[in-house]
Coordinates of C-alpha atoms in Angstrom, one line a residue:
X1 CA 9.1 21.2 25.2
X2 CA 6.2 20.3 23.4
X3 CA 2.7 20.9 24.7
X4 CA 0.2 17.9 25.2
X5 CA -3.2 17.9 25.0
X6 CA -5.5 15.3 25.9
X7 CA -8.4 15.2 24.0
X8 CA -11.9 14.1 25.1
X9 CA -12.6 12.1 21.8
X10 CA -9.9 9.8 22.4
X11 CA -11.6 7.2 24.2
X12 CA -10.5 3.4 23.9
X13 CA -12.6 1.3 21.6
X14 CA -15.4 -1.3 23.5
X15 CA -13.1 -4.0 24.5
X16 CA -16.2 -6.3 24.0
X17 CA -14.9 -8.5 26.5
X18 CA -13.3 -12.2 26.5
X19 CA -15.7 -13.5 23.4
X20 CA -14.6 -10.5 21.4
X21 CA -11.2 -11.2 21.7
X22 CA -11.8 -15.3 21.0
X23 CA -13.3 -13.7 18.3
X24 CA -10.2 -12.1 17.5
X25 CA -8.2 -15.2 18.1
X26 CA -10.5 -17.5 15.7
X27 CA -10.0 -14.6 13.0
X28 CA -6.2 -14.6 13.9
X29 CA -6.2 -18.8 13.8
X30 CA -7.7 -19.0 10.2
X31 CA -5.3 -16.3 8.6
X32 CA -1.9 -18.2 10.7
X33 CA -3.5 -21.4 8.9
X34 CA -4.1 -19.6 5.4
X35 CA -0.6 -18.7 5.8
X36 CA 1.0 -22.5 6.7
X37 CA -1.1 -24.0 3.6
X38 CA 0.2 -21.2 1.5
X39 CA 3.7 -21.9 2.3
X40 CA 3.8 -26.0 2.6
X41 CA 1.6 -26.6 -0.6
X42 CA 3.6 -23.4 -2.6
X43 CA 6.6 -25.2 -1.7
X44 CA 5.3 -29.2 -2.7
X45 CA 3.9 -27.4 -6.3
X46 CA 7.6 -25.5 -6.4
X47 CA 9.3 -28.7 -5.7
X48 CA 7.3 -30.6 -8.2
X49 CA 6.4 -28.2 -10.4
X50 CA 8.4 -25.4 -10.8
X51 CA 5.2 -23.4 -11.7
X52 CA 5.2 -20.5 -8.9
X53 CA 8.3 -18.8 -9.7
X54 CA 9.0 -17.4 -6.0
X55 CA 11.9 -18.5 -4.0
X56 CA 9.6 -19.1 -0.5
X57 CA 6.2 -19.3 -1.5
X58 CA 4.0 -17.3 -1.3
X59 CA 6.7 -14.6 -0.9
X60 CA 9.1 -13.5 -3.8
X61 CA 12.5 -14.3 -1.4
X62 CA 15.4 -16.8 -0.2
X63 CA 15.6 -18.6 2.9
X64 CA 18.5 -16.6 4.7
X65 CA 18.3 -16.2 8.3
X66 CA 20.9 -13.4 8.9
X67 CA 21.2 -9.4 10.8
X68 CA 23.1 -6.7 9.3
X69 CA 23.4 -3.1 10.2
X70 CA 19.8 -1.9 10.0
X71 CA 19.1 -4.5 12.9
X72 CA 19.9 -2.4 16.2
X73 CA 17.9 0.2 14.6
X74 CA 14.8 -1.6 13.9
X75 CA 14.7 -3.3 17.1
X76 CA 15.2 0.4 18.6
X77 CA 12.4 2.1 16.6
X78 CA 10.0 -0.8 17.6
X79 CA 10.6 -1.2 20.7
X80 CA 10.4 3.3 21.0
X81 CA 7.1 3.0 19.1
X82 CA 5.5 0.5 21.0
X83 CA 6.2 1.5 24.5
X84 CA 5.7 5.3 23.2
X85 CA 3.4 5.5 20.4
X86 CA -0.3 4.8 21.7
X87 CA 0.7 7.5 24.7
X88 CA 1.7 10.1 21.8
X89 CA -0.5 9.7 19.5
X90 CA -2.9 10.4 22.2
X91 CA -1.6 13.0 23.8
X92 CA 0.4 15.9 21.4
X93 CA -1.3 18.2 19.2
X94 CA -2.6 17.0 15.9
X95 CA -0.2 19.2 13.9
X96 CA 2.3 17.0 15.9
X97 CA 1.4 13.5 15.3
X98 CA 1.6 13.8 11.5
X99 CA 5.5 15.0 11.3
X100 CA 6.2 12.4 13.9
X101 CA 4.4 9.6 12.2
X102 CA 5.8 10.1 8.7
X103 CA 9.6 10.4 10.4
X104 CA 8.7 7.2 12.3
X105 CA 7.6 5.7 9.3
X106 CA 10.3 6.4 7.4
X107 CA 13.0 5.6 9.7
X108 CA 11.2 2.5 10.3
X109 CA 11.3 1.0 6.7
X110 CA 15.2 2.4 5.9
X111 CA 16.2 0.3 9.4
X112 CA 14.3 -2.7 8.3
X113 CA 15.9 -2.5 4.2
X114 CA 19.3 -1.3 6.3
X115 CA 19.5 -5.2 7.6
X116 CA 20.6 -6.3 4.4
X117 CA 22.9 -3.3 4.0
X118 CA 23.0 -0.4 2.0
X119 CA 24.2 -1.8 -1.4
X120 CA 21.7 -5.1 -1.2
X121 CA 18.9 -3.5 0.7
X122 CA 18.5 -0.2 -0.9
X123 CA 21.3 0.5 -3.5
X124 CA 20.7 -2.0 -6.1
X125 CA 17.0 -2.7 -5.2
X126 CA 16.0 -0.8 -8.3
X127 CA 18.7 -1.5 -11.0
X128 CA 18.6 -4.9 -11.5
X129 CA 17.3 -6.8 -14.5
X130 CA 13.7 -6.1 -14.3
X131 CA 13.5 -2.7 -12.6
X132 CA 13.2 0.9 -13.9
X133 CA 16.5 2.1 -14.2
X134 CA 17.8 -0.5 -16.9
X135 CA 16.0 1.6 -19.1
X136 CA 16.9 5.2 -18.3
X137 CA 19.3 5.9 -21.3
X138 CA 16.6 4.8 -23.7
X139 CA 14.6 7.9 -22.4
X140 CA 16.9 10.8 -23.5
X141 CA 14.3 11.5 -26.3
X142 CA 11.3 11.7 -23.7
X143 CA 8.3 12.6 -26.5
X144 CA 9.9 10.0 -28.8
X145 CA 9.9 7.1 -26.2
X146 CA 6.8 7.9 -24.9
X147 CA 5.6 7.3 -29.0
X148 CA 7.5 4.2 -29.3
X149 CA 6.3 2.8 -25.6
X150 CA 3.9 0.2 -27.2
X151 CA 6.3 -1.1 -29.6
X152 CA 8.6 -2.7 -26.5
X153 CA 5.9 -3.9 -24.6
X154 CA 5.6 -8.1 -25.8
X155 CA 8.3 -10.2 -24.8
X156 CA 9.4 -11.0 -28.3
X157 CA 9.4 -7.4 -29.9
X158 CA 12.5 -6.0 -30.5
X159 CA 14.1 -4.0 -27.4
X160 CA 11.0 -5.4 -25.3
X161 CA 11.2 -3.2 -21.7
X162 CA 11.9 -5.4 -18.9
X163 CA 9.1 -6.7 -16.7
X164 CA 8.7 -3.6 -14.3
X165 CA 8.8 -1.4 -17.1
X166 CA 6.4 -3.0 -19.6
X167 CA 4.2 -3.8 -16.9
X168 CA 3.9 -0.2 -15.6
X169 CA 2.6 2.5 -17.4
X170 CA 5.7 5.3 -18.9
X171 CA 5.0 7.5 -15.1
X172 CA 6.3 4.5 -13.4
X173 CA 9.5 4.6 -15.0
X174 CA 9.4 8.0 -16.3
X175 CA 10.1 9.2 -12.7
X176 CA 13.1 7.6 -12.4
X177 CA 14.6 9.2 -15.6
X178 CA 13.3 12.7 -13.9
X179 CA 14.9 11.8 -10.9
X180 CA 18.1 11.3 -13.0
X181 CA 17.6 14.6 -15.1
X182 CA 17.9 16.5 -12.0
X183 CA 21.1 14.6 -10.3
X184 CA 19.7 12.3 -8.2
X185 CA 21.5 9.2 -10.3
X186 CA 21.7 5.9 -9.8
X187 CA 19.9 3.3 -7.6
X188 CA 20.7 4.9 -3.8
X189 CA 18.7 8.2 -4.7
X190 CA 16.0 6.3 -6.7
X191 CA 15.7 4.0 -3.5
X192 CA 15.9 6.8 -0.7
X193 CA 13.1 8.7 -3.2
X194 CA 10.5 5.9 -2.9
X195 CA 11.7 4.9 0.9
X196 CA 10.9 8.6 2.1
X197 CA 8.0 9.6 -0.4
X198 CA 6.5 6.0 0.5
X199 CA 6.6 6.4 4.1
X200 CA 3.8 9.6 3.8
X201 CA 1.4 7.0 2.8
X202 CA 0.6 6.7 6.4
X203 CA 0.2 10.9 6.8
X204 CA -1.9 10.6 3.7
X205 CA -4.6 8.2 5.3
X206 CA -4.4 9.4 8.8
X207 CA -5.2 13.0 6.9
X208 CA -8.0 11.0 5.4
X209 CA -9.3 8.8 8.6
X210 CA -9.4 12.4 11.0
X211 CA -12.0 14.1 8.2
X212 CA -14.1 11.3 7.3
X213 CA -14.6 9.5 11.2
X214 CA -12.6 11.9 13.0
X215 CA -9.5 12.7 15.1
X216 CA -10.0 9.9 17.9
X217 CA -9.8 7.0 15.5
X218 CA -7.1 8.4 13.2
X219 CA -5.1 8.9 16.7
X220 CA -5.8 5.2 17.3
X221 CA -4.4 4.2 14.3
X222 CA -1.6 6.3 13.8
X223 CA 1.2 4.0 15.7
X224 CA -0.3 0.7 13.6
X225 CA 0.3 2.5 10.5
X226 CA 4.2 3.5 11.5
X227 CA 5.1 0.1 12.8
X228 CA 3.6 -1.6 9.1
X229 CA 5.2 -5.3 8.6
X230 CA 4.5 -3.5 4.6
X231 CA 7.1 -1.4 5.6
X232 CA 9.5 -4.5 5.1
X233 CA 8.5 -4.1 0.6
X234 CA 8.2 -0.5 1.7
X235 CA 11.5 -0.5 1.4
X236 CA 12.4 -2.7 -1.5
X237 CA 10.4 -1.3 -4.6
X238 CA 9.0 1.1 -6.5
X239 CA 5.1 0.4 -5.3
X240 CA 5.7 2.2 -2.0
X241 CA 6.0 5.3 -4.3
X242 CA 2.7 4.6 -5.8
X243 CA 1.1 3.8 -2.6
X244 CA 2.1 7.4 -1.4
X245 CA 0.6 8.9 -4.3
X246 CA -2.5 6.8 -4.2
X247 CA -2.9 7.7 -0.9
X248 CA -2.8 11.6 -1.1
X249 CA -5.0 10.9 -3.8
X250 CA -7.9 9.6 -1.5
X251 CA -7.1 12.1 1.3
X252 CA -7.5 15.1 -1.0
X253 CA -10.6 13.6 -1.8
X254 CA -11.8 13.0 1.6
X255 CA -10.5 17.1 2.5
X256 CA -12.4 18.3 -0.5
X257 CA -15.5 16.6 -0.1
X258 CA -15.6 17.5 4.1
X259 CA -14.3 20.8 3.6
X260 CA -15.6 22.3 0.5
X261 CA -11.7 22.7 -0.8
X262 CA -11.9 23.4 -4.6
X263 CA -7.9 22.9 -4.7
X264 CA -7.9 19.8 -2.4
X265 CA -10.3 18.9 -5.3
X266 CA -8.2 19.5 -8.2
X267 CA -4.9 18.2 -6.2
X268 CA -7.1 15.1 -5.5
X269 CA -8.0 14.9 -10.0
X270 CA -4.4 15.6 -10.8
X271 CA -3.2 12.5 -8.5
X272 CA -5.5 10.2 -9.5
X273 CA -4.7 10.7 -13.0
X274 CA -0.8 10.2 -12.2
X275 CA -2.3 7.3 -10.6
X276 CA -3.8 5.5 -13.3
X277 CA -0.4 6.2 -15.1
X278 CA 2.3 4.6 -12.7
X279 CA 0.1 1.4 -12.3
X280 CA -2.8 -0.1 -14.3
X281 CA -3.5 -1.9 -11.6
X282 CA -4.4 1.3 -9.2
X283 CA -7.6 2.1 -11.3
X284 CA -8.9 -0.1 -8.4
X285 CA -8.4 3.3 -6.1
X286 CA -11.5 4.2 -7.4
X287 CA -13.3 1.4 -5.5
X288 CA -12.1 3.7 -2.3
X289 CA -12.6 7.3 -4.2
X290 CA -16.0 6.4 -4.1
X291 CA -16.4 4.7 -0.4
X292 CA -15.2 9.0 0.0
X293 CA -17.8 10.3 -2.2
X294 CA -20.6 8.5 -0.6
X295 CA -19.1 9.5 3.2
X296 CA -18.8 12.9 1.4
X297 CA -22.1 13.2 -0.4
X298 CA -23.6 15.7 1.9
X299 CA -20.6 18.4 1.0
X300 CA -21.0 17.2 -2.9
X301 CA -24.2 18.0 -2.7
X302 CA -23.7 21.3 -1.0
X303 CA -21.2 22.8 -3.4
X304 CA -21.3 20.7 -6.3
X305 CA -18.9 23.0 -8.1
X306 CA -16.1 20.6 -6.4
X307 CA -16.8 18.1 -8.5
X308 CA -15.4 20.7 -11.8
X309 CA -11.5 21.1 -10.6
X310 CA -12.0 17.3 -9.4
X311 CA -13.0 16.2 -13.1
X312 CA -10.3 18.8 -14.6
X313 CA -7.0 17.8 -12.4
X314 CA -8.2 14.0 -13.5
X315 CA -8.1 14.7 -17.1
X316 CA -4.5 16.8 -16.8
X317 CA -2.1 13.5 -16.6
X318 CA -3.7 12.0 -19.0
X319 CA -4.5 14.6 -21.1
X320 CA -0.4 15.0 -21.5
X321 CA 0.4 11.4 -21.7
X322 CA -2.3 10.9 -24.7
X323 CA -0.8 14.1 -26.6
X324 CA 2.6 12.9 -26.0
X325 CA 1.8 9.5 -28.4
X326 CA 1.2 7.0 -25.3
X327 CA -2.2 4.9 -25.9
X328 CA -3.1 4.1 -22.1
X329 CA -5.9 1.2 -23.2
X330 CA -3.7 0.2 -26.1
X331 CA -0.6 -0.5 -23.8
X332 CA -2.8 -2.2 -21.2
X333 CA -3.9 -4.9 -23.5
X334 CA -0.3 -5.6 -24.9
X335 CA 0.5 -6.1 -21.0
X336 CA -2.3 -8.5 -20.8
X337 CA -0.7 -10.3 -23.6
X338 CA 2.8 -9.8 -22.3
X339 CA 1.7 -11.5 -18.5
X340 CA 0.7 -14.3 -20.0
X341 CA 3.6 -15.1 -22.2
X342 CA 5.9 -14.5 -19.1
X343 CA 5.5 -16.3 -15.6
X344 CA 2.1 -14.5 -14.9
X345 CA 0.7 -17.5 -18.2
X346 CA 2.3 -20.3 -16.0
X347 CA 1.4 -19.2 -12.4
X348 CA -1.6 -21.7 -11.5
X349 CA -4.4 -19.3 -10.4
X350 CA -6.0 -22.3 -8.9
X351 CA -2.8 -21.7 -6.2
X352 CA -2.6 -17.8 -6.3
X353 CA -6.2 -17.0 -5.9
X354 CA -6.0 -17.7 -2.2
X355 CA -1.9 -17.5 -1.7
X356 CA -2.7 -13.9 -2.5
X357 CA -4.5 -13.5 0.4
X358 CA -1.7 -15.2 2.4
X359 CA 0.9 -12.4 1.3
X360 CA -1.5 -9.8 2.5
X361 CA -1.6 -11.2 6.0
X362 CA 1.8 -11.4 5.8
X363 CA 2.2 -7.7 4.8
X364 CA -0.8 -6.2 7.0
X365 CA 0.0 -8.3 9.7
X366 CA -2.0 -10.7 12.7
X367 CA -3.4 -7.3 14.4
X368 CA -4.9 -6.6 11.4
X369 CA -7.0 -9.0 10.9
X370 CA -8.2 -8.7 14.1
X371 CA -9.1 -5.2 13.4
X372 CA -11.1 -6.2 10.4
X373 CA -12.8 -9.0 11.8
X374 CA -14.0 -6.0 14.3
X375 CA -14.4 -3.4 11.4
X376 CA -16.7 -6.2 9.8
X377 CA -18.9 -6.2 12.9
X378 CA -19.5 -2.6 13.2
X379 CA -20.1 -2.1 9.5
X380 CA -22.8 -5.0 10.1
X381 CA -24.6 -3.3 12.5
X382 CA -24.1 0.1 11.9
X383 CA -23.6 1.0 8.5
X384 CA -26.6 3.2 8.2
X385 CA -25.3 5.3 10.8
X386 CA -22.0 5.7 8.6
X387 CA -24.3 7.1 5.7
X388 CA -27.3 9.2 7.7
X389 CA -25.3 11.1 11.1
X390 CA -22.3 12.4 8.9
X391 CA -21.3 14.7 11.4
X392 CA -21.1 12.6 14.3
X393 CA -17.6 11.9 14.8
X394 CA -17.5 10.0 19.0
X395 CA -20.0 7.3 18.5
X396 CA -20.6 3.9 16.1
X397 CA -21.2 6.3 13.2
X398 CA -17.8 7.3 13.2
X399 CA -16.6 3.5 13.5
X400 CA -18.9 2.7 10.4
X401 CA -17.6 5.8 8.5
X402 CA -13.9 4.3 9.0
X403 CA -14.8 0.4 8.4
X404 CA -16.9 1.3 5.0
X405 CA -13.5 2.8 3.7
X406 CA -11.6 -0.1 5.1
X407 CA -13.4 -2.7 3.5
X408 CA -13.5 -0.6 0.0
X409 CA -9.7 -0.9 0.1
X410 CA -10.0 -4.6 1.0
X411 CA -12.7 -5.5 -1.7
X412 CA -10.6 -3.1 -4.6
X413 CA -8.0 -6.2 -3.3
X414 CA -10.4 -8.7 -3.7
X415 CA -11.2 -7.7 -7.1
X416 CA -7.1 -7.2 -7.9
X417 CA -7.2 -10.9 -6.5
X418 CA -10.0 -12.1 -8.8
X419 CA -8.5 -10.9 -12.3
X420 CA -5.8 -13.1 -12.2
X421 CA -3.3 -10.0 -13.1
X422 CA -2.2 -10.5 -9.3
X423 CA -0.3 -14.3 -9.4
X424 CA 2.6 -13.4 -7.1
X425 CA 4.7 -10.5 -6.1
X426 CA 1.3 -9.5 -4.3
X427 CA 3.5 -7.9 -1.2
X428 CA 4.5 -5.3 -3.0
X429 CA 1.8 -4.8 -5.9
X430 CA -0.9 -4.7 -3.3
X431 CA 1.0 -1.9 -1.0
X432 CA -1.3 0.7 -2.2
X433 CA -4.8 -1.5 -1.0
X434 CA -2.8 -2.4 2.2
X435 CA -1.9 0.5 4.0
X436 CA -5.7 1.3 4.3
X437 CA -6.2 -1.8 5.9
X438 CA -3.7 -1.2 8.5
X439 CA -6.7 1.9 10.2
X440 CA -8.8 -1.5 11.0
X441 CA -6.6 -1.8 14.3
X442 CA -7.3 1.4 16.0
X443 CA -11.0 -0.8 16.6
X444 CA -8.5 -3.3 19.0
X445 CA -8.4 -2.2 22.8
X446 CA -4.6 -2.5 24.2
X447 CA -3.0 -1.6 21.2
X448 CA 0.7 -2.1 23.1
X449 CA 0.3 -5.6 22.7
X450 CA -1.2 -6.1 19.1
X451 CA 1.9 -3.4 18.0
X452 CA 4.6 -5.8 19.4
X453 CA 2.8 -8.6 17.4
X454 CA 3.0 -6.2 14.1
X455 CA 6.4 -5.7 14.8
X456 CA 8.1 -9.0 15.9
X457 CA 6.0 -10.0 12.1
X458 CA 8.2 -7.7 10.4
X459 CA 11.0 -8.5 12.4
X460 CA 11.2 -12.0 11.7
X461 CA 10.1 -12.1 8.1
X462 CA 13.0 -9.1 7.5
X463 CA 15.8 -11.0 8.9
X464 CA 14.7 -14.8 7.9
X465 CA 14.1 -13.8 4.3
X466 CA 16.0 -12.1 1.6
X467 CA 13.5 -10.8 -0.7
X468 CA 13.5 -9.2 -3.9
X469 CA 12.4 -8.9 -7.3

């Protein structure tokens, strides 16, 4: 029987009383509105135009209500998680919760891909037309592919890699033909990888919450980031991968810089650098690498040597990539051309800009944005507490230490959102900004409630849509 342990940091968050939460409930009433424009003015410029490419806009999907055999299991893990998870959470050891989470996680996400079956919902998720493992027999030569990477990249050159591919750097689809080397073949193993890698996102920022504002809030937010409505794309592409890897990225960051770990450090350089290669995109991680190195400064600045195997295990990936024949800036501007000769040059930004911001609702969920609306507010007031009483992990300073690295995930997002490189698909490309939204709702007092909110979300979207790519 395991031992539980009530700690005397894990206090509930100031409720703030009936105008907080009509607070909550005007933040809540704005995003449910984004939302109904997004979808009934997506669908008139569909119907018209034929110009957003997405079956239900703003989602990539098909109108399908329908169960299968993943949906007894969801139902079971939400309804376990929200009757059981704030009590846990609270309660067992620390060295507990993290197992716990990332199984919860990760049964979570194959029950909610499980209601369209195993072939349709995991199986074939990554070998149809556009996805990574249509091109895993033109990678028996790995150095010489790598070489000739560019050369496939526009839609009219000869062989062009399909969309996934050419819009990904060669890690992205590289892994999959490792994946293969080793006999894990074919489109079950490549999904189970990216189901069960993606689902230690959420250990990765709970890692990352408990150093930088401490083990009450990561507590708080561990249940919110099990029962994800992201786990619903969690389970359907490659970008939960990325997210995990992202993710461990910042939280080696955040343990290096707190702790003085030189090899947290370098583990923290190498992943970024792997980063930067599975998605150009995630160069944006940097907005919340630094949101760590200002938290962090004080431990920089005590033993600045960190910053050496930090700088080395960032130059590593791309060191061998660069070596290997693959020009990183090259290929990105060949993808800029390739976007626009595809969809992405259709798209109407005028549309996507704020449809964008629609899917993320959608994937963070109504709790959410409740929790940022309250993250907001304590970053308002108390910011300079986040940057001048490092150490204190009970009070507002902790709070403001959590919300400034909330809000760097949310405006590396916004900037995503801004480029116009984001016109759709934004559920699963934005996976690696959204899970570190999701620690916004450990600020939101009776978290039972807001978790059967997240949950019925994901629910509903899982078994009224079909999605895919």
């Amino acid at each position: 029987m395991i031992r539980t342990v009530r700690s005397p940091r894990t206090r509930a968050p100031r409720s703030g009383g009936p105008r907080a939460l009509r607070r909550d409930l005007y933040a809540i009433g704005a995003a449910a509105l984004l939302v109904t424009a997004a979808v009934l003015i997506g669908r008139h410029i569909q119907d018209t135009r034929r110009t957003l490419f997405v079956g239900w806009p703003p989602l990539v999907g098909d109108w399908s209500p329908h169960t299968g055999p993943g949906t007894p299991a969801a139902v079971a893990v939400a309804v376990a998680t929200v009757a059981y998870g704030p009590a846990l959470a609270t309660r067992l050891p620390w060295r507990a919760v993290l197992p716990l989470a990332w199984a919860t996680a990760t049964a979570w996400t194959f029950s909610l891909a499980l209601i369209d079956g195993w072939e349709r919902g995991i199986a074939v998720r990554l070998t149809t037309r556009h996805e990574y493992l249509q091109v895993i027999d033109r990678f028996h030569d790995i150095p010489g592919a790598l070489r000739d990477f560019t050369h496939h990249i526009l839609l009219h050159s000869p062989d062009n890699w399909p969309a996934h591919v050419a819009g990904h750097p060669p890690a992205a689809p590289l892994t999959f033909v490792l994946l293969d080397r080793v006999g894990l073949r074919g489109g079950g193993w490549a999904g189970v990888w990216c189901i069960t890698v993606g689902a230690t996102a959420c250990v990765a920022v709970l890692v990352a919450i408990r150093v930088l504002a401490g083990e009450a809030l990561a507590r708080r937010a561990a249940p919110f980031l099990v029962l994800a409505p992201a786990a619903v794309w969690m389970g359907t592409s490659a970008d939960a991968y990325f997210a995990a890897v992202a993710a461990w990225a910042v939280a080696l960051l955040a343990v290096a810089v707190t702790g003085g770990s030189l090899r947290a450090a370098g583990g923290s350089g190498l992943l970024f650098g792997l980063t930067c290669y599975l998605s150009y995109g995630l160069t944006l991680m940097a907005v919340a690498a630094a949101a760590v190195l200002v938290l962090g400064r004080h431990g920089v600045r005590a033993r600045p040597v960190l910053l050496v195997p930090l700088v080395a295990g960032l130059a590593v990936v791309p060191a061998a990539f660069t070596l290997a024949g693959f020009d990183w800036w090259e290929a990105y501007h060949l993808l800029v051309t390739r976007y626009h000769q595809g969809a992405g040059g259709v798209r109407p930004y005028g549309y996507w800009v704020w449809a964008n911001l629609a899917c993320t609702v959608l994937v963070a969920g109504l709790a959410t944005v409740a929790g940022l609306r309250r993250a907001g507010s304590v970053l308002v007031r108390h910011r300079a507490d986040a940057l001048t009483r490092p150490d204190d992990s009970r009070g507002r300073a902790a709070e403001a230490r959590l919300a400034l690295v909330v809000f760097a995930a949310l405006s590396a997002l916004v900037v995503a959102d801004l480029s116009g490189m984001s016109k759709a698909e934004t559920e699963r490309i934005w996976l690696p900004f959204a899970v570190w939204l999701l620690p916004a709702c450990a600020f939101l007092p009776r978290p039972r409630a807001w978790l059967t909110a997240q949950a019925l979300l994901a629910l509903l979207l899982d078994h009224l849509l079909r999605t895919g790519w």
